[in-house]
Amino acid sequence: MKRQETIGYGAIAVSILLVILGWNGITLEGEIEDIPTPNTPNRSYFADEPLPEKGFGPFLSVTLDLTWDRDDVYAVIVDQDEKNTCESTPPGLQDLGDPATCGPYDTDVIIGSTDGATGLTWQVESGTYYVGIGTFETVPNGVEVNMEYSVHLQAGFALYFVFTLIGIFGLAYSRVE
């Protein structure tokens, strides 16, 4: 076998391997314990730090799964503008307007869930987003909540395009005389 054929078939094999690895992706898991539970019903309180921004936009597909251990707590994901709006409204004045504002049923919430067992699943988008938690109508049963997260990274469209180009290069190079 010629050197060109070896390199070409090697590139095809690498391309196929990268497609399989990109399809399966990797999953990063973790747990955040002892998050203080807010005592103001139907109001979301947000993390000080935003979620990490989605780098490599079209190259990666990122899915976030979030679950928690309490039934009286909800979780939401909002953009920076909604976070600023919610934080600028004092808790006592929130109910004077729309009662859904800054709560679990706010129309400006990107995604939210009121069930900790099923949690929420979000296909991460580009931009600055924050996770918020809150409690329902009554005072919460405890003072802390534990959350588990799972981040699944897969190859995006642009990476599959690159993998295809590697395969085409390998096929063409293996045919060189």
GROMACS .gro file of C-alpha atoms in nm:
model
  177
    1MET     CA    1   0.000   0.000   0.000
    2LYS     CA    2   0.129   0.344  -0.093
    3ARG     CA    3   0.194   0.619   0.155
    4GLN     CA    4  -0.092   0.831   0.012
    5GLU     CA    5  -0.337   0.544   0.054
    6THR     CA    6  -0.229   0.491   0.415
    7ILE     CA    7  -0.271   0.860   0.497
    8GLY     CA    8  -0.601   0.879   0.308
    9TYR     CA    9  -0.757   0.575   0.473
   10GLY     CA   10  -0.624   0.695   0.808
   11ALA     CA   11  -0.800   1.031   0.758
   12ILE     CA   12  -1.124   0.850   0.670
   13ALA     CA   13  -1.095   0.636   0.985
   14VAL     CA   14  -1.027   0.944   1.198
   15SER     CA   15  -1.327   1.119   1.040
   16ILE     CA   16  -1.558   0.826   1.119
   17LEU     CA   17  -1.423   0.804   1.474
   18LEU     CA   18  -1.476   1.179   1.529
   19VAL     CA   19  -1.835   1.155   1.400
   20ILE     CA   20  -1.908   0.872   1.645
   21LEU     CA   21  -1.746   1.058   1.936
   22GLY     CA   22  -1.926   1.380   1.842
   23TRP     CA   23  -2.258   1.199   1.821
   24ASN     CA   24  -2.217   1.046   2.168
   25GLY     CA   25  -2.063   1.354   2.326
   26ILE     CA   26  -1.959   1.382   2.689
   27THR     CA   27  -2.155   1.454   3.003
   28LEU     CA   28  -2.031   1.658   3.298
   29GLU     CA   29  -2.221   1.614   3.625
   30GLY     CA   30  -2.211   1.783   3.960
   31GLU     CA   31  -2.403   1.888   4.267
   32ILE     CA   32  -2.444   2.219   4.443
   33GLU     CA   33  -2.542   2.178   4.806
   34ASP     CA   34  -2.686   2.403   5.076
   35ILE     CA   35  -2.829   2.678   4.856
   36PRO     CA   36  -3.027   2.917   5.082
   37THR     CA   37  -3.400   2.901   5.012
   38PRO     CA   38  -3.572   3.239   4.962
   39ASN     CA   39  -3.857   3.319   5.202
   40THR     CA   40  -4.052   3.553   4.973
   41PRO     CA   41  -4.324   3.350   4.796
   42ASN     CA   42  -4.354   3.364   4.415
   43ARG     CA   43  -4.040   3.569   4.366
   44SER     CA   44  -3.725   3.451   4.193
   45TYR     CA   45  -3.382   3.519   4.334
   46PHE     CA   46  -3.086   3.481   4.101
   47ALA     CA   47  -2.726   3.369   4.125
   48ASP     CA   48  -2.464   3.643   4.136
   49GLU     CA   49  -2.262   3.474   3.863
   50PRO     CA   50  -2.410   3.400   3.518
   51LEU     CA   51  -2.404   3.055   3.365
   52PRO     CA   52  -2.089   3.001   3.159
   53GLU     CA   53  -2.144   3.139   2.812
   54LYS     CA   54  -2.172   2.898   2.524
   55GLY     CA   55  -1.835   2.918   2.353
   56PHE     CA   56  -1.774   2.776   2.009
   57GLY     CA   57  -2.136   2.855   1.911
   58PRO     CA   58  -2.211   2.640   1.606
   59PHE     CA   59  -1.938   2.388   1.691
   60LEU     CA   60  -2.102   2.251   2.008
   61SER     CA   61  -2.453   2.159   2.111
   62VAL     CA   62  -2.497   2.196   2.488
   63THR     CA   63  -2.787   2.066   2.698
   64LEU     CA   64  -2.830   2.148   3.068
   65ASP     CA   65  -3.037   1.924   3.298
   66LEU     CA   66  -3.112   2.058   3.644
   67THR     CA   67  -3.293   1.877   3.928
   68TRP     CA   68  -3.342   1.960   4.296
   69ASP     CA   69  -3.458   1.789   4.612
   70ARG     CA   70  -3.753   2.004   4.725
   71ASP     CA   71  -4.118   2.020   4.614
   72ASP     CA   72  -4.181   2.371   4.741
   73VAL     CA   73  -3.902   2.529   4.533
   74TYR     CA   74  -3.901   2.617   4.162
   75ALA     CA   75  -3.613   2.701   3.930
   76VAL     CA   76  -3.597   2.935   3.631
   77ILE     CA   77  -3.342   3.046   3.374
   78VAL     CA   78  -3.362   3.407   3.256
   79ASP     CA   79  -3.154   3.643   3.047
   80GLN     CA   80  -2.964   3.937   3.193
   81ASP     CA   81  -3.237   4.193   3.116
   82GLU     CA   82  -3.502   3.996   3.306
   83LYS     CA   83  -3.265   3.947   3.600
   84ASN     CA   84  -3.202   4.322   3.616
   85THR     CA   85  -3.577   4.392   3.599
   86CYS     CA   86  -3.655   4.149   3.880
   87GLU     CA   87  -3.376   4.276   4.102
   88SER     CA   88  -3.481   4.639   4.056
   89THR     CA   89  -3.834   4.570   4.187
   90PRO     CA   90  -3.850   4.561   4.569
   91PRO     CA   91  -4.014   4.241   4.701
   92GLY     CA   92  -4.296   4.433   4.873
   93LEU     CA   93  -4.395   4.614   4.552
   94GLN     CA   94  -4.384   4.311   4.326
   95ASP     CA   95  -4.746   4.205   4.389
   96LEU     CA   96  -4.884   4.550   4.305
   97GLY     CA   97  -4.830   4.483   3.937
   98ASP     CA   98  -4.864   4.153   3.761
   99PRO     CA   99  -4.842   3.871   4.020
  100ALA     CA  100  -4.664   3.651   3.766
  101THR     CA  101  -4.377   3.898   3.735
  102CYS     CA  102  -4.044   3.752   3.849
  103GLY     CA  103  -4.208   3.426   3.950
  104PRO     CA  104  -4.224   3.078   3.803
  105TYR     CA  105  -4.492   3.176   3.549
  106ASP     CA  106  -4.331   3.499   3.424
  107THR     CA  107  -4.360   3.523   3.046
  108ASP     CA  108  -3.999   3.646   3.020
  109VAL     CA  109  -3.857   3.329   3.176
  110ILE     CA  110  -3.653   3.136   2.918
  111ILE     CA  111  -3.735   2.805   3.086
  112GLY     CA  112  -3.862   2.707   3.426
  113SER     CA  113  -3.988   2.412   3.622
  114THR     CA  114  -4.194   2.372   3.936
  115ASP     CA  115  -4.113   2.002   3.978
  116GLY     CA  116  -3.773   1.926   4.127
  117ALA     CA  117  -3.788   1.553   4.051
  118THR     CA  118  -3.818   1.602   3.674
  119GLY     CA  119  -3.634   1.933   3.687
  120LEU     CA  120  -3.568   2.133   3.375
  121THR     CA  121  -3.385   2.064   3.051
  122TRP     CA  122  -3.250   2.356   2.848
  123GLN     CA  123  -3.077   2.362   2.512
  124VAL     CA  124  -2.815   2.627   2.593
  125GLU     CA  125  -2.821   2.938   2.374
  126SER     CA  126  -2.564   3.210   2.317
  127GLY     CA  127  -2.588   3.499   2.560
  128THR     CA  128  -2.576   3.575   2.931
  129TYR     CA  129  -2.821   3.374   3.141
  130TYR     CA  130  -2.882   3.330   3.513
  131VAL     CA  131  -3.038   3.054   3.721
  132GLY     CA  132  -3.296   3.165   3.973
  133ILE     CA  133  -3.487   2.986   4.246
  134GLY     CA  134  -3.792   3.076   4.447
  135THR     CA  135  -4.068   2.935   4.664
  136PHE     CA  136  -4.442   2.901   4.606
  137GLU     CA  137  -4.736   3.058   4.794
  138THR     CA  138  -4.629   2.941   5.140
  139VAL     CA  139  -4.318   2.976   5.351
  140PRO     CA  140  -4.069   2.703   5.252
  141ASN     CA  141  -4.036   2.382   5.455
  142GLY     CA  142  -3.659   2.415   5.490
  143VAL     CA  143  -3.383   2.668   5.460
  144GLU     CA  144  -3.160   2.493   5.205
  145VAL     CA  145  -3.199   2.322   4.869
  146ASN     CA  146  -2.957   2.087   4.691
  147MET     CA  147  -2.935   2.091   4.312
  148GLU     CA  148  -2.783   1.838   4.076
  149TYR     CA  149  -2.680   1.937   3.725
  150SER     CA  150  -2.575   1.755   3.413
  151VAL     CA  151  -2.423   1.925   3.109
  152HIS     CA  152  -2.417   1.721   2.787
  153LEU     CA  153  -2.179   1.838   2.513
  154GLN     CA  154  -2.218   1.710   2.156
  155ALA     CA  155  -2.071   1.809   1.825
  156GLY     CA  156  -2.267   2.079   1.645
  157PHE     CA  157  -2.333   2.126   1.275
  158ALA     CA  158  -2.004   2.304   1.207
  159LEU     CA  159  -1.799   2.022   1.361
  160TYR     CA  160  -1.982   1.761   1.154
  161PHE     CA  161  -1.897   1.970   0.849
  162VAL     CA  162  -1.528   1.968   0.950
  163PHE     CA  163  -1.541   1.590   1.009
  164THR     CA  164  -1.693   1.544   0.662
  165LEU     CA  165  -1.418   1.755   0.506
  166ILE     CA  166  -1.156   1.536   0.677
  167GLY     CA  167  -1.325   1.227   0.532
  168ILE     CA  168  -1.342   1.379   0.183
  169PHE     CA  169  -0.975   1.479   0.208
  170GLY     CA  170  -0.888   1.122   0.307
  171LEU     CA  171  -1.086   0.974   0.020
  172ALA     CA  172  -0.931   1.212  -0.233
  173TYR     CA  173  -0.577   1.167  -0.097
  174SER     CA  174  -0.606   0.789  -0.106
  175ARG     CA  175  -0.684   0.810  -0.480
  176VAL     CA  176  -0.375   1.016  -0.567
  177GLU     CA  177  -0.139   0.829  -0.800
   0.00000   0.00000   0.00000
